[in-house]
Tab-separated table of N, CA and C in Angstrom:
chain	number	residue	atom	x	y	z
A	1	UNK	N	-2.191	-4.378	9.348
A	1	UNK	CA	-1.146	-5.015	10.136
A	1	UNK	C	-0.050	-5.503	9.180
A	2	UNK	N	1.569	-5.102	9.473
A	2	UNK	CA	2.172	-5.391	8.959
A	2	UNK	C	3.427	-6.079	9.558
A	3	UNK	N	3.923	-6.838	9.280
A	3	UNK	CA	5.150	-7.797	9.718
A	3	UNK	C	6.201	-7.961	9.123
A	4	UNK	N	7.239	-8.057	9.264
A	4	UNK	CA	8.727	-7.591	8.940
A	4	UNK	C	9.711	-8.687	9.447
A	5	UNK	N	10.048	-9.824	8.754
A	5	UNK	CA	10.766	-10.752	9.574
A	5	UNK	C	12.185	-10.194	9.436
A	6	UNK	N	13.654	-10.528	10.149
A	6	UNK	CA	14.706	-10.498	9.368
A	6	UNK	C	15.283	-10.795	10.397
A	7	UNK	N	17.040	-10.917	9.741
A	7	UNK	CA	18.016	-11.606	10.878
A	7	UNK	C	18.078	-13.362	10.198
A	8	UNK	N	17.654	-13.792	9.312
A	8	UNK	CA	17.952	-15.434	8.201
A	8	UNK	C	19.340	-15.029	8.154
A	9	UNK	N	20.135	-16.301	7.800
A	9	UNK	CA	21.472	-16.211	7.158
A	9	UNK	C	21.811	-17.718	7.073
A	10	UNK	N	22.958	-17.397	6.660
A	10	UNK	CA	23.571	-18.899	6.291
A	10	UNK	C	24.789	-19.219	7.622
A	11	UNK	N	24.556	-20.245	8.323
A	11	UNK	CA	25.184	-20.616	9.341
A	11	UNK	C	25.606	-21.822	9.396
A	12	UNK	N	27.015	-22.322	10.134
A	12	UNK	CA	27.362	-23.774	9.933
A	12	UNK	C	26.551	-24.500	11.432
A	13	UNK	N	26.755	-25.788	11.106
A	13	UNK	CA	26.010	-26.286	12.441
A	13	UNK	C	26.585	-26.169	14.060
A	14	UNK	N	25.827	-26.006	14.770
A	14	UNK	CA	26.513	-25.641	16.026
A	14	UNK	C	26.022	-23.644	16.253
A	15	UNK	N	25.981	-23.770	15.098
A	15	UNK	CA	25.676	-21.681	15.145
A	15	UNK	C	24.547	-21.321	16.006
A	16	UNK	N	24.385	-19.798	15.904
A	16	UNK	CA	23.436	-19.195	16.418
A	16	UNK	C	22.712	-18.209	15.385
A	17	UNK	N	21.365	-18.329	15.257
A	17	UNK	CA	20.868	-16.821	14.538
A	17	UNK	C	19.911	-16.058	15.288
A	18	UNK	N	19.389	-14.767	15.186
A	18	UNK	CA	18.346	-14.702	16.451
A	18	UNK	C	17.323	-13.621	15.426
A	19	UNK	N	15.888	-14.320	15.178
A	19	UNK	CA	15.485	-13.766	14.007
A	19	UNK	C	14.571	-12.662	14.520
A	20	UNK	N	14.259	-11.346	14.079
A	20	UNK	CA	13.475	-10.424	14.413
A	20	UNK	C	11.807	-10.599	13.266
A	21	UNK	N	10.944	-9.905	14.394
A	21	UNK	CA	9.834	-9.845	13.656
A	21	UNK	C	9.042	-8.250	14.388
A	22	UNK	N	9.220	-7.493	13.220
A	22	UNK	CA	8.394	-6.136	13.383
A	22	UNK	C	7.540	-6.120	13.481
A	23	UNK	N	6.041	-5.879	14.214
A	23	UNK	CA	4.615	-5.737	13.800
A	23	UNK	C	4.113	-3.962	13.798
A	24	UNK	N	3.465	-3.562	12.680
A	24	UNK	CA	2.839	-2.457	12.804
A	24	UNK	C	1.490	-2.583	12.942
A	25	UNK	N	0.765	-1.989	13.164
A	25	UNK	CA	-0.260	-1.874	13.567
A	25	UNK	C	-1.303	-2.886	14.361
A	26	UNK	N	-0.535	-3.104	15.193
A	26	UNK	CA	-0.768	-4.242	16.291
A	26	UNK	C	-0.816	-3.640	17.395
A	27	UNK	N	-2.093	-3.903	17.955
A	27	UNK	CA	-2.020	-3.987	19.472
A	27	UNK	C	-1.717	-4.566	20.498
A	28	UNK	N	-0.712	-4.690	21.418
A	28	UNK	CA	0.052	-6.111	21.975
A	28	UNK	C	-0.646	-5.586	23.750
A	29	UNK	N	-1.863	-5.459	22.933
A	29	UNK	CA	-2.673	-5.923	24.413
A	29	UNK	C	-2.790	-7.320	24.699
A	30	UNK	N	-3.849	-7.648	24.011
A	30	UNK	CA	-4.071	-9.417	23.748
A	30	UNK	C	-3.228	-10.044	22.699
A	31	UNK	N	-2.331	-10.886	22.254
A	31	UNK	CA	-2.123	-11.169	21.259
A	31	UNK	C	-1.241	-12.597	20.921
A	32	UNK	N	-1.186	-13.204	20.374
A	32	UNK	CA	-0.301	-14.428	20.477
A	32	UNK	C	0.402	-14.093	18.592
A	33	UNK	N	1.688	-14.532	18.656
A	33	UNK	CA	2.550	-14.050	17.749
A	33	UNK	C	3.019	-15.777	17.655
A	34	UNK	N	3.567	-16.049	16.265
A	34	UNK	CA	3.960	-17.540	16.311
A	34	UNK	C	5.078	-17.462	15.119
A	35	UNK	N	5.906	-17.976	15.963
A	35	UNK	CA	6.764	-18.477	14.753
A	35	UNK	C	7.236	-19.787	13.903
A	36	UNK	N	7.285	-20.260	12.755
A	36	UNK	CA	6.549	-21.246	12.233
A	36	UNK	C	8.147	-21.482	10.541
A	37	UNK	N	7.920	-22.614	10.194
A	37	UNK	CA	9.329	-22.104	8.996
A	37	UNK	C	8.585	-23.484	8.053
A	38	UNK	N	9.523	-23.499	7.148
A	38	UNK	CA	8.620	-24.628	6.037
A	38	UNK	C	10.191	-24.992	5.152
A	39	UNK	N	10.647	-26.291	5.174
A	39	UNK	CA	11.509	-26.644	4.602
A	39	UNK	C	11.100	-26.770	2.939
A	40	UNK	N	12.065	-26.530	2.442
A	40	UNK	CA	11.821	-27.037	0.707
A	40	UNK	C	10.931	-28.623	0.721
A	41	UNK	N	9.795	-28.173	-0.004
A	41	UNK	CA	8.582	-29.736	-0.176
A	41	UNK	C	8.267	-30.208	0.909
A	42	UNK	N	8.116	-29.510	1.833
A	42	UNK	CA	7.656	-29.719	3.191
A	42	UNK	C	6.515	-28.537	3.372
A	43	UNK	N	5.163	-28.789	4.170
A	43	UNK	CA	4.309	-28.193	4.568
A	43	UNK	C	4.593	-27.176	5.863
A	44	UNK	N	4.616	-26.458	6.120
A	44	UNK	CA	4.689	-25.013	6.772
A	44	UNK	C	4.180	-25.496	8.741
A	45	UNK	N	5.270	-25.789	9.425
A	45	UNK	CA	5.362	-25.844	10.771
A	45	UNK	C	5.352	-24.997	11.527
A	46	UNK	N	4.643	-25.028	12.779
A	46	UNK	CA	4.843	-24.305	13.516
A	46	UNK	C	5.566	-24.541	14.753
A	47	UNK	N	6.502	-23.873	15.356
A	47	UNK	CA	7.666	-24.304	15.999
A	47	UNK	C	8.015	-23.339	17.625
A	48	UNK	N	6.629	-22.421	17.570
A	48	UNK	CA	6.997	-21.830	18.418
A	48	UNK	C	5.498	-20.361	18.756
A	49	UNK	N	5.522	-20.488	20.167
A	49	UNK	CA	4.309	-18.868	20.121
A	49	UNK	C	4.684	-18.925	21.347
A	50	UNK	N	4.053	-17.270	21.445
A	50	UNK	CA	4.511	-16.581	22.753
A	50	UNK	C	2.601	-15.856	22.227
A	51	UNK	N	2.089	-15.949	23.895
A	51	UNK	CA	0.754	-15.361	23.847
A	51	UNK	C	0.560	-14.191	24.823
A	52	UNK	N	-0.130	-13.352	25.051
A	52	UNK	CA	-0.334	-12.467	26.215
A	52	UNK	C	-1.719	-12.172	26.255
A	53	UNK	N	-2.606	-12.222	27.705
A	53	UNK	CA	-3.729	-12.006	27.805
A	53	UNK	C	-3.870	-11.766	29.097
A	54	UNK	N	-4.998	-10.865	29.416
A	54	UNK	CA	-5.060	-10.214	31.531
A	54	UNK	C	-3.647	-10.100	31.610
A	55	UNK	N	-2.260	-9.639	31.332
A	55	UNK	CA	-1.363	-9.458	32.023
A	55	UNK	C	-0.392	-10.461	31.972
A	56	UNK	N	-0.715	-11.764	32.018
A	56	UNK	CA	0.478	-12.953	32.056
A	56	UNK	C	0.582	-13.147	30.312
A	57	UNK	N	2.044	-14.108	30.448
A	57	UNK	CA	2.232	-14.501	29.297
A	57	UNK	C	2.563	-16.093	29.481
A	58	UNK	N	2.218	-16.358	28.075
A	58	UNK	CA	2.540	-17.666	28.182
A	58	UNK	C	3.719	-18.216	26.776
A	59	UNK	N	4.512	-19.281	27.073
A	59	UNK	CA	4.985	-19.582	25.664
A	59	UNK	C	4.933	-21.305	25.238
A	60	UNK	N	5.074	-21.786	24.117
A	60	UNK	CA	5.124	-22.946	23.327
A	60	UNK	C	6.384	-23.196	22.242
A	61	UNK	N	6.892	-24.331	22.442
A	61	UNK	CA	7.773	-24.526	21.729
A	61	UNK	C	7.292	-26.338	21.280
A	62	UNK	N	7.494	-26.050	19.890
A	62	UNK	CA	7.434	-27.271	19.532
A	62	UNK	C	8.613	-28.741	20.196
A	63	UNK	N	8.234	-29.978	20.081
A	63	UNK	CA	9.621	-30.749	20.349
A	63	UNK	C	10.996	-30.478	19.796
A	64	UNK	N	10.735	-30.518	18.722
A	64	UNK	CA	12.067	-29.911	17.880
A	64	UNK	C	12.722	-29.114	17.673
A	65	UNK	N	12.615	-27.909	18.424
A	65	UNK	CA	13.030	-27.075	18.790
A	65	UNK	C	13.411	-26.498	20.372
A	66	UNK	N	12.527	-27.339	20.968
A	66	UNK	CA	12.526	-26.753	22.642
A	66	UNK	C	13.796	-27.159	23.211
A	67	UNK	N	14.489	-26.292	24.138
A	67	UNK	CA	15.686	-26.702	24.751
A	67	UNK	C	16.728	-25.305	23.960
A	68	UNK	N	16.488	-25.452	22.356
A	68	UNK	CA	17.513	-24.589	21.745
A	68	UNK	C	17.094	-23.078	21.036
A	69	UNK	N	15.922	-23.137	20.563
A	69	UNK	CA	15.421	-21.538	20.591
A	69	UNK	C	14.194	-21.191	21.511
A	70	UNK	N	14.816	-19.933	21.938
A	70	UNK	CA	13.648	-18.874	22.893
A	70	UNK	C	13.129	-17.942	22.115
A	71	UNK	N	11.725	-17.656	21.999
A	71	UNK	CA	11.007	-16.690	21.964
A	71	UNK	C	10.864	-15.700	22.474
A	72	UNK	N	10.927	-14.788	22.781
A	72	UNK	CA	10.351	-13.482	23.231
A	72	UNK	C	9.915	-12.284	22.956
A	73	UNK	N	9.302	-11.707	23.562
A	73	UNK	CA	8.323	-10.108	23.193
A	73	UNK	C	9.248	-8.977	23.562
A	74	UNK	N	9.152	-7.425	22.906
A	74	UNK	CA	9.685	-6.322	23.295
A	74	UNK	C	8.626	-5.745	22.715
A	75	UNK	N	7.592	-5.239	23.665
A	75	UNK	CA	6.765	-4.690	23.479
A	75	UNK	C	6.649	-2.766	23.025
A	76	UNK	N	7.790	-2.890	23.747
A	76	UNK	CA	8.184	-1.260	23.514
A	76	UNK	C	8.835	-1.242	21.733
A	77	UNK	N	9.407	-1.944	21.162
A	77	UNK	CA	9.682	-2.259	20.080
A	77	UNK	C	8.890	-2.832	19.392
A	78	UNK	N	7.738	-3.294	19.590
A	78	UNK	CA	6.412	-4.228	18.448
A	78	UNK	C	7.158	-5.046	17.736
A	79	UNK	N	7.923	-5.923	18.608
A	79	UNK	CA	8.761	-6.626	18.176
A	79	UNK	C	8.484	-7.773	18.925
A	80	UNK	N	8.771	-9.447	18.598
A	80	UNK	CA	8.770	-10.393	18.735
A	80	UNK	C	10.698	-11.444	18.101
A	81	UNK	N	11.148	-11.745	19.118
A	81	UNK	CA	12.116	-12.624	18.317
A	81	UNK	C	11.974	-13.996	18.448
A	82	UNK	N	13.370	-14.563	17.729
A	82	UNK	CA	12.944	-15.817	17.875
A	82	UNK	C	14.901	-16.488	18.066
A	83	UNK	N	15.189	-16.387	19.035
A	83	UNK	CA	16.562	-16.791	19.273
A	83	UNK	C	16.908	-18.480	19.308
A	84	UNK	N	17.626	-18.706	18.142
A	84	UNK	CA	17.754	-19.566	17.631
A	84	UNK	C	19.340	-20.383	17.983
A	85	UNK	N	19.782	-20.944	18.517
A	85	UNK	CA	20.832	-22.118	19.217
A	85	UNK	C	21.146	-23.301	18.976
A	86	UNK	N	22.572	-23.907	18.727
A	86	UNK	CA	22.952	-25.050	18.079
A	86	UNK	C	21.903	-25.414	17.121
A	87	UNK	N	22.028	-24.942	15.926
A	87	UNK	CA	21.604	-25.118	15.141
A	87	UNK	C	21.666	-26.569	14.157
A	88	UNK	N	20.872	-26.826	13.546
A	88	UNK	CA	21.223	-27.952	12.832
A	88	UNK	C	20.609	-27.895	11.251
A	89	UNK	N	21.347	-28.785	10.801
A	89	UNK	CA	21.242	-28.930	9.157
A	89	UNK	C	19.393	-29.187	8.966
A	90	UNK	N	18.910	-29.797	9.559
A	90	UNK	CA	17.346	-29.509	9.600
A	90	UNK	C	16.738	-28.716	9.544
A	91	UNK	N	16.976	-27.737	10.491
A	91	UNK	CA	16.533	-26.441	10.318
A	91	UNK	C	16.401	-25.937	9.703
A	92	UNK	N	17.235	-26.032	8.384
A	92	UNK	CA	17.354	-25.272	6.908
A	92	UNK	C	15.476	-25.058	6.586
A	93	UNK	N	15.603	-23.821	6.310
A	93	UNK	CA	13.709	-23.268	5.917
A	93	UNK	C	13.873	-22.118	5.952
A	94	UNK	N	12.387	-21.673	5.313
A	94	UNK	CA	12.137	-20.003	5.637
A	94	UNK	C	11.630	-20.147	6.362
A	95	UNK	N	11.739	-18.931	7.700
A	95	UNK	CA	11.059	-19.179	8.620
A	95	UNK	C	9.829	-17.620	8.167
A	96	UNK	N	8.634	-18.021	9.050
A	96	UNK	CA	7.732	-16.631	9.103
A	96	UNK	C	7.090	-16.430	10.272
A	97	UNK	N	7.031	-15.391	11.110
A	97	UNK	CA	6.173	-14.905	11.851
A	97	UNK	C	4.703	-14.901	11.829
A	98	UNK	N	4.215	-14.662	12.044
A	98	UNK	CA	2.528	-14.811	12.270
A	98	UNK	C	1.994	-14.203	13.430
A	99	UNK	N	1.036	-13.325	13.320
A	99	UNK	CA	0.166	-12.831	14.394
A	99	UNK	C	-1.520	-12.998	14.214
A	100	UNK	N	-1.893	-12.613	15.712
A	100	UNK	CA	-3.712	-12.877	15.743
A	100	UNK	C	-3.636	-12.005	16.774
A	101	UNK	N	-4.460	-11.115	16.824
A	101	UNK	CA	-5.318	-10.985	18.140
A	101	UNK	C	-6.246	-11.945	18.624
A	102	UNK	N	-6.007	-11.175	20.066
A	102	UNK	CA	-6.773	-12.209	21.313
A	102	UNK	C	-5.483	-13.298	21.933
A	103	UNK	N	-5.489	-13.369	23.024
A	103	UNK	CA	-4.213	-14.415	24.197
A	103	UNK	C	-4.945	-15.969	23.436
A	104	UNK	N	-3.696	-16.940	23.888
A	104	UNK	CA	-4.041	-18.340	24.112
A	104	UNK	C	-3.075	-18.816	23.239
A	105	UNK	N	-2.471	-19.908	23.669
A	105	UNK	CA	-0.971	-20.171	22.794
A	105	UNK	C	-2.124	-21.272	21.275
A	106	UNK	N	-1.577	-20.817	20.301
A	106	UNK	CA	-1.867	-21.584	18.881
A	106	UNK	C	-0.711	-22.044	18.243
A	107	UNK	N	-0.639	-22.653	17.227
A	107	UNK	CA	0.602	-23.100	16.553
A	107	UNK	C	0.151	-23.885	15.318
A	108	UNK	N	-1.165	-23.794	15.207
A	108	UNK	CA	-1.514	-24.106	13.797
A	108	UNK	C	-2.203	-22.925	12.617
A	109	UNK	N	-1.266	-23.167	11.516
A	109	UNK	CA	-1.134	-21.781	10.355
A	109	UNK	C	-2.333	-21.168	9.929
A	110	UNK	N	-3.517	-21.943	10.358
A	110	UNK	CA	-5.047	-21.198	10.372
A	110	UNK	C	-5.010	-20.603	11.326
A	111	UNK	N	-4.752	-20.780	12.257
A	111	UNK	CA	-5.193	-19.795	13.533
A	111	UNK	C	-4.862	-18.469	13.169
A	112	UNK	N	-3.821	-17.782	12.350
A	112	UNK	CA	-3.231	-16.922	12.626
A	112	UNK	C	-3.729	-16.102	10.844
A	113	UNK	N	-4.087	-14.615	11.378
A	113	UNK	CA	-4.676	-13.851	10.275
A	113	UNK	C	-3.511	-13.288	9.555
A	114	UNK	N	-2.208	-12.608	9.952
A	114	UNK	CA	-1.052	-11.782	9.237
A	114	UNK	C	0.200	-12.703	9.472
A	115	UNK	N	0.467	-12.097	8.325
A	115	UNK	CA	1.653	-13.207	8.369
A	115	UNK	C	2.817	-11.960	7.851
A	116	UNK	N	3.907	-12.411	7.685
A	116	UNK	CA	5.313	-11.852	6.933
A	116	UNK	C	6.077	-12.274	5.936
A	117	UNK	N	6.820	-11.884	5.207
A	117	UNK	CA	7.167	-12.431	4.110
A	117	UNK	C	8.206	-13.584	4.539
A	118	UNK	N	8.764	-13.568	5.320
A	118	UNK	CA	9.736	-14.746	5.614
A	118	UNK	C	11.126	-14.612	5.533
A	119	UNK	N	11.904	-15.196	6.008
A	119	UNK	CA	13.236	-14.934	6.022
A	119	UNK	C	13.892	-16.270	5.972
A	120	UNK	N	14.778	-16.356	5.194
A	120	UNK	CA	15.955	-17.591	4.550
A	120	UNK	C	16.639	-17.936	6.052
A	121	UNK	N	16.783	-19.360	6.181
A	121	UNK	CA	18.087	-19.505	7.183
A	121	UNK	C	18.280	-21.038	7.037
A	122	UNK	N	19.770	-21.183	6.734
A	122	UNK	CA	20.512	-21.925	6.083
A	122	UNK	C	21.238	-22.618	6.819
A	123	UNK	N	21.311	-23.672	7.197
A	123	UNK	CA	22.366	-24.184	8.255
A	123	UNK	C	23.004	-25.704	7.114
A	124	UNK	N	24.355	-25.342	7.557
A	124	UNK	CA	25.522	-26.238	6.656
A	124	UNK	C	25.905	-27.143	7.593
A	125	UNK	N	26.277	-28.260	7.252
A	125	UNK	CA	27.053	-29.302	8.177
A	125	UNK	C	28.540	-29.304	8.026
């Protein structure tokens, strides 16, 4: 299983970025995908999952984020994004994707077996 984040950049506050995450060799039968970022000297958050299991889906957004980025699946693409809105100088981190098989929303960085290398995103005041 492989994962492919991209779409980071450097943005002023108020911006938008909308980050992509590739998965290969994933089956997006069952699966919960999470997206998660880690500021400089800060421990590695999770900020967001989208799960699928029997057919429904479900999603999670952390407080700090909910209201301004959406998650979503393109399954035909083995793709997962992470659309990101009024941004703020906080935000500044790498963010990374994360996947598991099997449904059920998670958001803590054990739960999840593959990860991606991560992608930069920069927000200026």
């Amino acid at each position: 299983v492989q994962l492919v984040e991209s779409g980071g950049g450097s943005v002023q506050a108020g911006g938008s970025l909308t980050l992509s995450c590739v998965i290969s060799g994933f089956t997006f039968d069952a699966y919960a995908v999470g997206w998660f970022r880690q500021a400089s000297g800060k421990e590695r958050e999770g900020i967001a999952c989208i799960e699928r299991s029997y057919g429904s889906s479900q999603k999670y957004y952390d407080d700090s984020v909910k209201g301004r980025f959406t998650i979503s699946a393109d399954h035909s693409k083995n793709s997962v994004y992470l659309q990101m809105n009024s941004l703020k100088p906080e935000d500044t981190a790498v963010y990374y994707c994360a996947a598991d098989v099997g449904g059920g929303l998670r958001i803590g960085v054990l739960d999840y077996d593959y990860w991606g290398q991560g992608t930069q995103v920069t927000v200026s005041s």
